[in-house]
Amino acid sequence: MSDLPAVLQKVLRGRRNPVVVQSVRSTGAAVVSYVVALLLSDEPAPLTAPLTALLVVQVTLYATLTTGVRRVNSVVAGVLIAVGFSALVGLTWWSLGLIILASLVVGHLVRVDEFVPEVAISAMLVLGVTRVGATAWDRVLETLIGAVVGLLFNLLVAPPVWVEPASRAIDDLASRMAALMTGMVDEVSGRPSVAEAASRLHEARALDNDIAGVDAALRQAEDSLRMNPRVREGLMFRLVLRTGLDTLEICAVVLRVSARALTDLAKARTEEEPLFAPPVARAVQELFGHLALAVHSFSRLVTAQVSTNAEEMEQRLTAELRMARRSRDLLAGLLLDQVRGAPAHWQLHGALLADADRVLDELDVDRRSQRLLEELDRHSRLRYERRHRLRNAARRVRG
């Protein structure tokens, strides 16, 4: 009995998990469409209906609406092609090749996108049976049943909102970037080998793959916010997350450049020489330490729309950026003195300062607010232009 509260907690967490919710929704839609197809279709096992419902009920309402229309178009196109071919020729090797070629061409013409193979599949399945006419229209009916049930399921049982997974992906990316900065800080105070410095550079380059994964999660979250009755301010959520990822992507590029500069510095010195003089090393460590904390605070601020500590995160980010700028100014003076005495690597030292300036500029709170306002203005203009085109089209139709 003592484990009962823990089990209930797992069940409640599962109810909020988008993967669990989506699995239950897809299963329910498939079963309901099969039952309806049994009542309305003459087929003894109308599996096309649950198959269509399973494919139509996507992770978002927006994707469901667009996918449902394209899938129905692909199946109907394939069935019509099969009916036409059955009236002229039977099923032979050359007629099969012709129907596949024609189906693929027609699929591109009717713009069913990823469902182009479905046109050929539908045509082959219908052409391969004996009662082509009856089977063809039964397949169309089953497809329509599956598509309608899938659409109704998303209207009655709202699809999950994928903002939290996207927010976690952004936080994970920022944590990896901060960990990489911390690793670079550890190398600055010692005498890292070229291999050690190059390993940090490889880690920085690997951030590109992480960014691609976060971008995919963010696109899914953006689709889940479109046309979703559970979300009132979907546009703002999308813009906050998208601009936040854009900023982290720029910082990742800058971080890769900094890792390259440290690698070149490691190559240019002898094994007995430190990477920096002790006062400069401490300043670099302090700067990169504050930048790592600032990147983490920025990601928490971006994802604070799903929490209650947005103001606290903004204050923390502002404080970290202020301390980072002080460390940057201190490092600039120390590097200037070092360049005057030993100007051999002035360009690499200057590159580190320039990279720090770019990161500070990208993470700036005021810059973030300005970027959000610009994106809001751009979307407002696009909506106005779209409505203007629709009104003009309506006037031409009435005229």
Phi, psi and omega in degrees: 000333182292337181274356184297315178300322179295320178296317179297321178297320178295320179296316180296320177295323178296326179295332179266353181284124182300326180293316179296314180299317181293322179296317179294318180297315181296317179297315180298317180296320180295317181294315181298317180296325178293318179296317179296319180295325176298326181281328187256340184256154177274352180289138178291331179224080183283073184283347179296325181296307178295328177297316179295316179299320180296322180279331182283321181286086180274186185286344182227156177294320179300315179292326179296314181297313181290321180291319181300316180296315182294322182291317178299317178300319182294318181292315180298319178298317179296320179294316179297321177297318180295319178298317179297317180291324182294332178285343184252312185225164175270197181265105175231177182295323182282326177290326175297316177298318179296317183292324177295314180297314180296321181295317180294321178295313180297323178301320177288327181291321180274001172058058176266005173057244186289353181262018176301316177298333180296331177298312180293321180297315179298317180297317181294319180296320180287320181293335184276000180258172184277306182273083187296313186298309181295317180295322181300311183285332173296320179293320176297316180297316180297320179297316178297320178298312180298319180292316181295315179298319179297317179294316179296325179298320180286336177281322182273321178248097188301136179292158181291153174265127188261033180287317182298314176301321178294321178296318177296323178296320178294317178298319179296319178298314179297323179295320177294321177295317179295321178296323178294319176298320179296320176296322177294325178297319181297329181283333187296323186283343184251209179239072184292145175283168178296324180295319179295317179294322180293329178295323175295323178295320178295322177297319179295321178292328180291346178297337178300318178294322178296320180295321178298320177294319178295322179297320178296316178296325180288323177297321177296319178295320179297318177295324181291340179272341179284132174057027181262120182293346180277352186240129181262323184243055183296323181298315180296317178301315182297317183292320180298313181291318183294313179294327176295317177294321178300318179295315179296326178295318177296318179296325178295321177297315179296321179297323177296321178295319178296319178298324177294320179296319178294324177295318178294323176295322178294325178289328188279343183262168173275167184293333181277340183277142173285163180294321177221159171295152185309313180296321179292320180299318179296321179293320178295317178300316180296318181296310182292329176296316178292324178295321178297316178294325179292320178298317179295316179296324179296315180296323177292327176292318180296320182270006182289352177295340177257013176225190185241014186241038182295316181296319178297319180293323178294320177294320179293319178296317179299319180294317180295319179294323178296316178292325178295322178294323176296317178295324179295317179295319177297316179295323179299318178294318180294318179293326178296318177295321180292321180295323178296325179275324182219086188277015188296323187244033184299327183291326178287321176296318177295327178295321178298319178294317179297321178295319178298320178298320180295317180295316179298321180292320181291325182275355184302136183295317180295322178295321178298315179297319179296319180295321178296318178296319178297319179293321177297317178297319181296316179292325177296320177296319179296318178296320179296316179295323179294316178295323179296319178294321178295320178295319178297319178296321179294322178295319180294323179293316179294325179290000000 
